[in-house]
Coordinates of N, CA and C in Angstrom, one line a residue:
M1 N -28.0 208.3 101.6 CA -27.5 208.4 100.2 C -28.4 207.6 99.3
G2 N -28.8 208.2 98.2 CA -29.6 207.5 97.3 C -28.8 206.8 96.2
K3 N -29.5 205.9 95.5 CA -28.8 205.2 94.4 C -28.5 206.1 93.3
R4 N -27.3 205.7 92.6 CA -27.0 206.5 91.4 C -27.8 206.1 90.2
D5 N -28.2 207.0 89.3 CA -29.0 206.7 88.2 C -28.1 206.3 87.0
N6 N -28.1 205.0 86.7 CA -27.2 204.6 85.6 C -28.0 204.3 84.4
R7 N -29.2 204.7 84.2 CA -30.0 204.5 83.1 C -29.5 205.3 81.9
V8 N -29.6 204.6 80.7 CA -29.2 205.2 79.4 C -30.4 205.3 78.5
A9 N -30.5 206.4 77.7 CA -31.6 206.6 76.8 C -31.5 205.6 75.7
Y10 N -32.5 204.9 75.3 CA -32.6 203.9 74.2 C -33.0 204.7 72.9
I11 N -32.1 204.5 71.9 CA -32.4 205.2 70.6 C -32.7 204.1 69.6
N12 N -33.8 204.3 68.8 CA -34.1 203.3 67.7 C -33.2 203.6 66.6
P13 N -32.4 202.6 66.1 CA -31.4 202.9 65.0 C -32.1 203.3 63.7
I14 N -33.3 202.7 63.4 CA -34.0 203.0 62.1 C -34.5 204.4 62.1
A15 N -35.0 204.8 63.3 CA -35.5 206.2 63.4 C -34.3 207.1 63.3
A16 N -33.2 206.8 63.9 CA -32.0 207.7 63.8 C -31.5 207.8 62.4
A17 N -31.5 206.7 61.6 CA -31.1 206.8 60.3 C -32.0 207.6 59.4
R18 N -33.3 207.5 59.7 CA -34.2 208.3 58.9 C -34.0 209.8 59.3
A19 N -33.7 210.1 60.5 CA -33.5 211.5 60.9 C -32.2 212.0 60.3
R20 N -31.2 211.2 60.1 CA -30.0 211.7 59.5 C -30.2 212.1 58.0
G21 N -31.1 211.4 57.3 CA -31.3 211.7 55.9 C -30.6 210.7 55.0
P22 N -30.6 210.9 53.7 CA -30.0 209.9 52.8 C -28.4 209.9 52.9
A23 N -27.8 208.7 52.7 CA -26.3 208.6 52.9 C -25.7 209.2 51.6
Q24 N -24.4 209.6 51.8 CA -23.6 210.1 50.7 C -23.2 209.0 49.7
N25 N -23.2 209.4 48.4 CA -22.8 208.4 47.4 C -21.3 208.1 47.5
S26 N -21.0 206.9 48.0 CA -19.6 206.5 48.1 C -19.1 205.6 46.9
G27 N -20.0 205.2 46.0 CA -19.7 204.3 44.9 C -20.9 203.9 44.1
P28 N -20.8 203.1 43.1 CA -21.9 202.7 42.3 C -22.9 201.8 43.1
T29 N -24.1 201.9 42.9 CA -25.1 201.1 43.6 C -25.5 199.9 42.7
I30 N -26.4 199.1 43.3 CA -26.8 197.9 42.6 C -27.6 198.3 41.4
Q31 N -28.4 199.4 41.5 CA -29.2 199.8 40.3 C -28.2 200.3 39.2
D32 N -27.1 200.9 39.5 CA -26.2 201.3 38.5 C -25.6 200.1 37.8
Y33 N -25.3 199.0 38.6 CA -24.8 197.8 38.0 C -25.8 197.2 37.0
L34 N -27.0 197.1 37.5 CA -28.0 196.5 36.6 C -28.4 197.3 35.4
S35 N -28.2 198.6 35.5 CA -28.6 199.5 34.4 C -27.3 199.9 33.5
R36 N -26.3 199.0 33.6 CA -25.0 199.2 32.8 C -25.3 199.0 31.4
P37 N -24.5 199.7 30.5 CA -24.7 199.5 29.0 C -24.2 198.1 28.6
R38 N -25.1 197.4 27.9 CA -24.8 196.0 27.4 C -24.7 196.0 25.9
P39 N -23.8 195.2 25.3 CA -23.7 195.1 23.8 C -24.9 194.3 23.2
T40 N -25.2 194.6 22.0 CA -26.3 193.9 21.3 C -25.7 192.6 20.7
W41 N -26.6 191.8 20.2 CA -26.1 190.5 19.6 C -25.2 190.7 18.4
E42 N -25.5 191.7 17.6 CA -24.7 192.0 16.4 C -23.3 192.4 16.8
E43 N -23.2 193.3 17.9 CA -21.9 193.7 18.4 C -21.1 192.5 18.9
L44 N -21.8 191.6 19.6 CA -21.1 190.4 20.1 C -20.5 189.5 18.9
K45 N -21.3 189.4 17.8 CA -20.8 188.6 16.7 C -19.6 189.3 16.1
E46 N -19.6 190.6 16.0 CA -18.4 191.3 15.4 C -17.2 191.1 16.3
Q47 N -17.4 191.1 17.6 CA -16.2 190.9 18.5 C -15.7 189.5 18.4
L48 N -16.6 188.5 18.2 CA -16.1 187.1 18.1 C -15.4 186.9 16.8
E49 N -15.9 187.5 15.7 CA -15.2 187.5 14.4 C -13.8 188.1 14.5
K50 N -13.7 189.2 15.2 CA -12.4 189.8 15.4 C -11.4 188.9 16.1
K51 N -11.9 188.2 17.1 CA -11.0 187.3 17.9 C -10.5 186.2 17.0
K52 N -11.5 185.6 16.1 CA -11.1 184.6 15.2 C -10.1 185.0 14.2
K53 N -10.2 186.2 13.7 CA -9.2 186.8 12.8 C -7.9 186.9 13.4
G54 N -7.9 187.3 14.7 CA -6.6 187.4 15.4 C -5.9 186.1 15.5
S55 N -6.7 185.0 15.8 CA -6.1 183.7 16.0 C -5.6 183.2 14.6
R56 N -6.3 183.5 13.5 CA -5.8 183.1 12.2 C -4.5 183.8 11.9
A57 N -4.4 185.0 12.2 CA -3.1 185.8 11.9 C -2.0 185.1 12.7
L58 N -2.2 184.7 13.9 CA -1.2 184.1 14.7 C -0.8 182.8 14.1
A59 N -1.8 182.0 13.6 CA -1.4 180.7 13.0 C -0.6 180.9 11.7
D60 N -1.0 182.0 10.9 CA -0.2 182.3 9.7 C 1.2 182.6 10.1
F61 N 1.4 183.4 11.1 CA 2.7 183.8 11.5 C 3.5 182.6 11.9
E62 N 2.9 181.7 12.7 CA 3.6 180.4 13.1 C 4.0 179.6 11.9
D63 N 3.1 179.5 10.9 CA 3.4 178.7 9.7 C 4.6 179.3 9.0
R64 N 4.6 180.7 8.9 CA 5.8 181.3 8.2 C 7.1 181.0 8.9
M65 N 7.1 181.1 10.2 CA 8.3 180.9 11.0 C 8.7 179.4 10.8
N66 N 7.8 178.5 10.9 CA 8.1 177.1 10.7 C 8.8 176.9 9.3
N67 N 8.2 177.5 8.3 CA 8.8 177.4 6.9 C 10.2 177.9 6.9
K68 N 10.5 179.0 7.6 CA 11.8 179.6 7.6 C 12.8 178.6 8.3
W69 N 12.3 178.1 9.4 CA 13.2 177.2 10.2 C 13.5 175.9 9.3
R70 N 12.5 175.5 8.6 CA 12.7 174.3 7.8 C 13.7 174.5 6.7
K71 N 13.6 175.7 6.1 CA 14.6 176.1 5.1 C 16.0 176.1 5.6
E72 N 16.2 176.8 6.8 CA 17.5 176.9 7.5 C 18.0 175.5 7.8
L73 N 17.2 174.6 8.3 CA 17.6 173.3 8.6 C 18.1 172.5 7.4
A74 N 17.3 172.7 6.3 CA 17.7 172.0 5.1 C 19.1 172.5 4.6
K75 N 19.3 173.8 4.7 CA 20.6 174.4 4.3 C 21.8 173.8 5.1
N76 N 21.5 173.8 6.4 CA 22.6 173.2 7.3 C 22.8 171.8 7.0
R77 N 21.8 171.0 6.7 CA 22.0 169.6 6.4 C 22.8 169.4 5.1
E78 N 22.5 170.3 4.2 CA 23.2 170.2 2.9 C 24.7 170.5 3.1
K79 N 25.0 171.5 4.0 CA 26.4 171.8 4.2 C 27.1 170.7 4.9
L80 N 26.4 170.1 5.9 CA 27.1 169.0 6.6 C 27.3 167.8 5.7
L81 N 26.2 167.5 4.9 CA 26.4 166.3 4.0 C 27.4 166.6 2.9
G82 N 27.5 167.9 2.5 CA 28.6 168.2 1.5 C 29.9 168.1 2.1
N83 N 30.1 168.4 3.3 CA 31.4 168.2 4.0 C 31.8 166.8 4.1
D84 N 30.7 165.9 4.5 CA 31.0 164.5 4.6 C 31.4 163.9 3.2
K85 N 30.7 164.4 2.2 CA 31.0 163.9 0.8 C 32.4 164.2 0.4
E86 N 32.8 165.5 0.7 CA 34.1 165.9 0.4 C 35.2 165.1 1.1
K87 N 34.9 164.8 2.4 CA 35.8 163.9 3.1 C 35.9 162.6 2.5
D88 N 34.7 162.0 2.2 CA 34.7 160.7 1.5 C 35.5 160.7 0.2
K89 N 35.3 161.8 -0.6 CA 36.1 161.9 -1.8 C 37.6 161.9 -1.6
K90 N 38.0 162.7 -0.6 CA 39.4 162.8 -0.3 C 40.0 161.5 0.1
T91 N 39.2 160.8 1.0 CA 39.7 159.4 1.5 C 39.8 158.5 0.3
T92 N 38.8 158.5 -0.6 CA 38.9 157.6 -1.7 C 40.0 157.9 -2.6
D93 N 40.3 159.2 -2.8 CA 41.4 159.6 -3.7 C 42.7 159.2 -3.1
K94 N 42.9 159.3 -1.7 CA 44.1 158.9 -1.1 C 44.3 157.3 -1.2
E95 N 43.2 156.6 -1.0 CA 43.3 155.1 -1.2 C 43.7 154.7 -2.6
K96 N 43.1 155.4 -3.6 CA 43.5 155.1 -5.0 C 45.0 155.4 -5.2
E97 N 45.5 156.5 -4.7 CA 46.9 156.9 -4.8 C 47.8 155.9 -4.2
E98 N 47.4 155.4 -3.0 CA 48.2 154.4 -2.3 C 48.2 153.1 -3.0
K99 N 47.1 152.7 -3.6 CA 47.0 151.5 -4.4 C 48.0 151.6 -5.6
K100 N 47.9 152.7 -6.3 CA 48.8 152.9 -7.4 C 50.3 152.8 -7.1
E101 N 50.6 153.5 -5.9 CA 52.0 153.4 -5.5 C 52.4 152.0 -5.2
K102 N 51.5 151.2 -4.5 CA 51.9 149.8 -4.2 C 52.1 149.0 -5.5
K103 N 51.2 149.2 -6.5 CA 51.3 148.5 -7.7 C 52.7 148.8 -8.4
E104 N 53.0 150.1 -8.4 CA 54.3 150.5 -9.0 C 55.5 149.8 -8.3
K105 N 55.4 149.8 -7.0 CA 56.5 149.2 -6.2 C 56.6 147.7 -6.5
K106 N 55.5 147.0 -6.6 CA 55.5 145.6 -7.0 C 56.1 145.4 -8.3
K107 N 55.8 146.2 -9.3 CA 56.3 146.1 -10.6 C 57.9 146.3 -10.6
K108 N 58.3 147.3 -9.9 CA 59.8 147.5 -9.8 C 60.5 146.3 -9.1
E109 N 59.9 145.8 -8.0 CA 60.5 144.6 -7.4 C 60.5 143.4 -8.3
K110 N 59.5 143.2 -9.1 CA 59.5 142.1 -10.0 C 60.6 142.2 -11.1
K111 N 60.8 143.5 -11.6 CA 61.8 143.7 -12.5 C 63.2 143.4 -11.9
K112 N 63.4 143.9 -10.7 CA 64.7 143.6 -10.0 C 64.9 142.1 -9.8
S113 N 63.9 141.4 -9.4 CA 64.0 140.0 -9.1 C 64.3 139.2 -10.4
S114 N 63.7 139.7 -11.5 CA 63.9 139.0 -12.8 C 65.4 139.2 -13.2
R115 N 65.9 140.4 -13.0 CA 67.3 140.6 -13.3 C 68.2 139.8 -12.5
H116 N 68.0 139.7 -11.2 CA 68.8 138.9 -10.3 C 68.7 137.5 -10.6
S117 N 67.5 137.0 -11.0 CA 67.4 135.6 -11.3 C 68.2 135.2 -12.5
S118 N 68.2 136.1 -13.5 CA 69.0 135.8 -14.7 C 70.5 135.7 -14.4
F119 N 71.0 136.6 -13.4 CA 72.4 136.5 -13.0 C 72.6 135.3 -12.2
S120 N 71.7 134.9 -11.3 CA 71.9 133.9 -10.3 C 71.6 132.5 -10.8
S121 N 71.0 132.4 -12.0 CA 70.7 131.0 -12.6 C 71.9 130.2 -12.9
S122 N 73.0 130.9 -13.3 CA 74.3 130.2 -13.5 C 74.9 129.7 -12.3
S123 N 74.9 130.5 -11.2 CA 75.5 130.1 -10.0 C 74.6 129.2 -9.1
S124 N 73.4 129.1 -9.4 CA 72.4 128.3 -8.6 C 72.7 126.8 -8.8
S125 N 73.1 126.4 -10.0 CA 73.4 125.0 -10.3 C 74.5 124.5 -9.4
S126 N 75.6 125.4 -9.2 CA 76.7 125.0 -8.4 C 76.4 125.0 -6.9
D127 N 75.5 125.9 -6.6 CA 75.2 126.0 -5.1 C 74.1 125.0 -4.7
Y128 N 73.4 124.4 -5.7 CA 72.3 123.5 -5.4 C 72.9 122.2 -4.7
S129 N 74.0 121.7 -5.3 CA 74.6 120.5 -4.7 C 75.0 120.8 -3.3
S130 N 75.7 121.9 -3.0 CA 76.2 122.2 -1.7 C 75.0 122.4 -0.7
S131 N 73.9 123.1 -1.3 CA 72.8 123.3 -0.4 C 72.1 122.0 -0.1
N132 N 72.1 121.0 -1.0 CA 71.5 119.7 -0.8 C 72.3 119.0 0.3
S133 N 73.6 119.0 0.2 CA 74.4 118.4 1.2 C 74.2 119.0 2.6
S134 N 74.2 120.3 2.6 CA 74.0 121.0 3.9 C 72.6 120.7 4.5
E135 N 71.6 120.6 3.6 CA 70.2 120.3 4.0 C 70.2 118.9 4.6
S136 N 70.9 117.9 3.9 CA 70.9 116.5 4.4 C 71.5 116.5 5.8
E137 N 72.7 117.2 6.0 CA 73.3 117.3 7.3 C 72.4 117.9 8.4
D138 N 71.7 118.9 8.0 CA 70.8 119.5 8.9 C 69.7 118.6 9.3
E139 N 69.2 117.8 8.3 CA 68.1 116.9 8.6 C 68.6 115.8 9.6
D140 N 69.9 115.3 9.3 CA 70.4 114.3 10.2 C 70.5 114.8 11.6
E141 N 71.0 116.1 11.7 CA 71.2 116.6 13.1 C 69.8 116.8 13.8
K142 N 68.8 117.2 13.0 CA 67.4 117.3 13.6 C 66.9 116.0 14.0
K143 N 67.2 114.9 13.2 CA 66.7 113.6 13.6 C 67.4 113.1 14.9
S144 N 68.7 113.4 15.0 CA 69.4 112.9 16.2 C 68.9 113.7 17.4
T145 N 68.7 115.0 17.2 CA 68.2 115.8 18.4 C 66.8 115.3 18.8
K146 N 66.0 115.0 17.8 CA 64.6 114.5 18.1 C 64.7 113.2 18.8
K147 N 65.6 112.3 18.4 CA 65.7 111.0 19.1 C 66.2 111.2 20.5
K148 N 67.2 112.1 20.7 CA 67.6 112.4 22.1 C 66.5 112.9 22.9
Y149 N 65.7 113.8 22.4 CA 64.6 114.4 23.1 C 63.5 113.4 23.5
K150 N 63.3 112.5 22.5 CA 62.3 111.4 22.8 C 62.8 110.5 23.9
R151 N 64.1 110.1 23.9 CA 64.7 109.3 24.9 C 64.6 110.0 26.3
K152 N 64.9 111.3 26.3 CA 64.8 112.0 27.6 C 63.4 112.0 28.1
K153 N 62.4 112.2 27.2 CA 61.0 112.2 27.6 C 60.6 110.9 28.1
A154 N 61.1 109.8 27.4 CA 60.7 108.4 27.9 C 61.3 108.1 29.3
S155 N 62.5 108.5 29.5 CA 63.2 108.3 30.8 C 62.4 109.1 31.9
A156 N 62.1 110.4 31.5 CA 61.4 111.2 32.5 C 60.0 110.6 32.8
R157 N 59.3 110.1 31.8 CA 58.0 109.4 32.0 C 58.2 108.2 32.9
K158 N 59.2 107.4 32.6 CA 59.4 106.2 33.5 C 59.7 106.6 34.9
A159 N 60.5 107.6 35.1 CA 60.8 108.1 36.4 C 59.6 108.6 37.1
S160 N 58.8 109.3 36.4 CA 57.5 109.9 37.0 C 56.6 108.7 37.3
D161 N 56.5 107.7 36.4 CA 55.6 106.6 36.7 C 56.1 105.8 37.9
S162 N 57.4 105.6 38.0 CA 57.9 104.8 39.1 C 57.7 105.6 40.4
S163 N 57.9 106.9 40.4 CA 57.6 107.7 41.6 C 56.1 107.7 42.0
E164 N 55.3 107.8 40.9 CA 53.8 107.7 41.2 C 53.5 106.4 41.8
E165 N 54.1 105.2 41.3 CA 53.8 103.9 41.8 C 54.2 103.8 43.3
E166 N 55.4 104.4 43.5 CA 55.9 104.3 44.9 C 55.0 105.1 45.8
S167 N 54.6 106.3 45.3 CA 53.7 107.1 46.2 C 52.4 106.4 46.4
D168 N 51.9 105.7 45.4 CA 50.6 105.0 45.5 C 50.8 103.9 46.5
S169 N 51.9 103.1 46.4 CA 52.1 102.0 47.4 C 52.3 102.5 48.8
E170 N 53.0 103.7 48.9 CA 53.1 104.3 50.3 C 51.8 104.7 50.8
S171 N 51.0 105.3 50.0 CA 49.6 105.8 50.4 C 48.8 104.6 50.8
K172 N 48.9 103.5 50.0 CA 48.1 102.3 50.3 C 48.5 101.7 51.6
S173 N 49.8 101.6 51.8 CA 50.3 101.1 53.1 C 49.9 101.9 54.3
R174 N 49.9 103.3 54.1 CA 49.5 104.1 55.2 C 48.0 103.9 55.5
K175 N 47.2 103.8 54.4 CA 45.8 103.6 54.6 C 45.5 102.3 55.4
R176 N 46.3 101.2 55.0 CA 46.1 99.9 55.7 C 46.5 100.1 57.1
K177 N 47.6 100.7 57.4 CA 48.0 100.9 58.8 C 46.9 101.7 59.6
R178 N 46.4 102.7 59.0 CA 45.3 103.5 59.6 C 44.1 102.7 59.9
K179 N 43.7 101.8 58.9 CA 42.6 101.0 59.1 C 42.8 100.0 60.2
A180 N 44.1 99.4 60.3 CA 44.4 98.4 61.3 C 44.3 99.1 62.7
E181 N 44.8 100.3 62.8 CA 44.8 101.0 64.0 C 43.4 101.3 64.5
R182 N 42.6 101.7 63.5 CA 41.2 102.0 63.8 C 40.4 100.8 64.3
S183 N 40.7 99.6 63.6 CA 40.0 98.4 64.0 C 40.5 98.0 65.4
H184 N 41.8 98.2 65.7 CA 42.3 97.8 67.0 C 41.7 98.7 68.1
R185 N 41.6 100.0 67.7 CA 41.0 100.9 68.7 C 39.5 100.5 68.9
D186 N 38.8 100.2 67.8 CA 37.4 99.9 68.0 C 37.2 98.6 68.8
S187 N 38.1 97.6 68.5 CA 38.0 96.3 69.3 C 38.3 96.6 70.8
S188 N 39.4 97.4 71.0 CA 39.7 97.7 72.4 C 38.6 98.4 73.1
S189 N 38.0 99.4 72.4 CA 36.9 100.2 73.0 C 35.7 99.3 73.3
E190 N 35.5 98.3 72.3 CA 34.3 97.4 72.5 C 34.6 96.5 73.7
S191 N 35.9 96.0 73.8 CA 36.2 95.1 74.9 C 36.1 95.8 76.2
S192 N 36.6 97.1 76.2 CA 36.5 97.8 77.5 C 35.1 98.1 77.8
V193 N 34.3 98.4 76.8 CA 32.8 98.6 77.1 C 32.2 97.3 77.6
G194 N 32.6 96.2 77.0 CA 32.0 94.9 77.5 C 32.4 94.6 78.9
S195 N 33.7 94.8 79.2 CA 34.2 94.6 80.6 C 33.5 95.5 81.6
V196 N 33.3 96.7 81.2 CA 32.6 97.7 82.1 C 31.2 97.2 82.3
S197 N 30.5 96.8 81.2 CA 29.1 96.3 81.4 C 29.1 95.0 82.2
E198 N 30.1 94.1 82.1 CA 30.1 92.9 82.9 C 30.3 93.2 84.4
E199 N 31.2 94.2 84.6 CA 31.4 94.6 86.0 C 30.2 95.2 86.6
A200 N 29.5 96.0 85.8 CA 28.3 96.6 86.3 C 27.2 95.6 86.6
E201 N 27.1 94.6 85.7 CA 26.1 93.5 85.9 C 26.5 92.7 87.2
A202 N 27.8 92.4 87.4 CA 28.2 91.7 88.6 C 27.9 92.5 89.8
K203 N 28.1 93.8 89.8 CA 27.8 94.6 91.0 C 26.3 94.6 91.3
K204 N 25.5 94.7 90.1 CA 24.1 94.7 90.3 C 23.6 93.4 91.0
K205 N 24.2 92.2 90.5 CA 23.9 90.9 91.0 C 24.2 90.8 92.5
K206 N 25.4 91.3 92.9 CA 25.8 91.3 94.3 C 24.9 92.1 95.1
R207 N 24.6 93.3 94.6 CA 23.6 94.2 95.4 C 22.3 93.5 95.6
S208 N 21.8 92.9 94.5 CA 20.5 92.2 94.6 C 20.5 91.0 95.5
S209 N 21.7 90.2 95.5 CA 21.8 89.1 96.4 C 21.9 89.6 97.9
E210 N 22.6 90.7 98.1 CA 22.8 91.2 99.4 C 21.4 91.7 99.9
E211 N 20.7 92.4 99.0 CA 19.4 92.9 99.5 C 18.4 91.7 99.8
K212 N 18.5 90.6 99.0 CA 17.7 89.5 99.2 C 18.0 88.8 100.6
D213 N 19.4 88.7 100.8 CA 19.8 88.2 102.1 C 19.3 89.0 103.3
K214 N 19.4 90.3 103.2 CA 18.9 91.2 104.2 C 17.4 91.0 104.4
I215 N 16.7 90.9 103.3 CA 15.2 90.7 103.5 C 14.9 89.4 104.1
M216 N 15.7 88.3 103.8 CA 15.4 87.0 104.4 C 15.7 87.1 105.9
D217 N 16.9 87.7 106.2 CA 17.2 87.8 107.7 C 16.1 88.6 108.4
K218 N 15.6 89.6 107.9 CA 14.6 90.4 108.5 C 13.3 89.5 108.7
S219 N 13.0 88.8 107.7 CA 11.8 87.9 107.8 C 12.0 86.8 108.8
K220 N 13.2 86.3 108.9 CA 13.5 85.2 109.9 C 13.4 85.8 111.3
K221 N 13.9 87.0 111.5 CA 13.9 87.6 112.8 C 12.4 87.9 113.2
K222 N 11.6 88.4 112.3 CA 10.2 88.6 112.6 C 9.5 87.3 113.0
R223 N 9.8 86.2 112.2 CA 9.1 84.9 112.6 C 9.5 84.5 114.0
K224 N 10.8 84.6 114.3 CA 11.3 84.2 115.6 C 10.6 85.0 116.7
K225 N 10.4 86.3 116.5 CA 9.8 87.1 117.5 C 8.3 86.7 117.7
K226 N 7.7 86.4 116.5 CA 6.3 86.0 116.6 C 6.2 84.6 117.3
H227 N 7.1 83.7 117.1 CA 7.1 82.4 117.7 C 7.3 82.5 119.2
K228 N 8.2 83.4 119.7 CA 8.4 83.6 121.1 C 7.2 84.2 121.8
K229 N 6.6 85.2 121.1 CA 5.4 85.8 121.7 C 4.3 84.7 121.8
H230 N 4.1 83.9 120.8 CA 3.1 82.8 120.9 C 3.3 81.8 122.0
G231 N 4.6 81.5 122.2 CA 5.0 80.5 123.3 C 4.7 81.1 124.6
R232 N 5.0 82.4 124.8 CA 4.7 83.1 126.1 C 3.2 83.1 126.4
K233 N 2.5 83.4 125.3 CA 1.0 83.4 125.5 C 0.5 82.1 126.0
K234 N 1.0 81.0 125.4 CA 0.6 79.6 125.7 C 1.0 79.3 127.2
K235 N 2.2 79.7 127.6 CA 2.6 79.5 128.9 C 1.7 80.2 129.9
K236 N 1.3 81.4 129.6 CA 0.5 82.2 130.5 C -0.9 81.6 130.6
K237 N -1.4 81.1 129.4 CA -2.7 80.4 129.5 C -2.7 79.1 130.3
A238 N -1.6 78.4 130.1 CA -1.5 77.1 130.9 C -1.4 77.4 132.4
A239 N -0.6 78.4 132.8 CA -0.5 78.8 134.2 C -1.8 79.2 134.8
S240 N -2.5 80.0 134.0 CA -3.8 80.6 134.5 C -4.8 79.4 134.6
H241 N -4.7 78.5 133.7 CA -5.7 77.3 133.8 C -5.4 76.4 135.0
S242 N -4.0 76.2 135.3 CA -3.7 75.4 136.4 C -4.1 76.1 137.7
D243 N -4.0 77.4 137.8 CA -4.4 78.1 139.0 C -5.9 78.0 139.2
S244 N -6.6 78.1 138.2 CA -8.1 78.0 138.3 C -8.5 76.6 138.8
E245 N -7.8 75.5 138.3 CA -8.1 74.2 138.8 C -7.8 74.0 140.2
L246 N -6.7 74.5 140.7 CA -6.4 74.4 142.1 C -7.4 75.1 143.0
D247 N -7.9 76.2 142.6 CA -8.9 76.9 143.4 C -10.2 76.0 143.4

């Protein structure tokens, strides 16, 4: 069996495009864009002037609207201020009327009082003596009540002062007792501390004396041992020397 031929014919794309011919017009080309109709300088100036005129018209319209709003605001302010002025006028009128009524009432009361005073002037002379006597009695009663009140106050003050003095003396005595107890406690604690320290020192002295005695005993024993050994050595030397002489 022979190999299969998988080769594909190569086609040059440029040559194929040329063989197809010119492409169909699907839209404007670059040449169409470059050759588009353009306005002249005069036409441009006219367009700019038209735009400026349009903006001026808008500004004029805004100014007219602002003037209208200003006029409406001024009218509303005048109405509100007029209402406030009317209210103020009403209040002032009411106040004036009230003042007039008060003045008339005062005049009527003065007239009535003058009439009563003319009638009561005759009876006032007789009532004056009785009123004086009653006033003197009232003053005496007030003085007596004031004296009683002052006496009660003085007695209450004395009682409070005496109670305060008693409380002060009791507090002072309590403080003294507390101080004495504290001093006694401190002295007892100091004495106990001193006795404890003395006992500790005595124990330390006993221990030190016992240790010294033990050390002395040990040293004595060592000396005795050394002395015995030395005596034995002397005896051995003497014996050996005597044996050598005999020989």
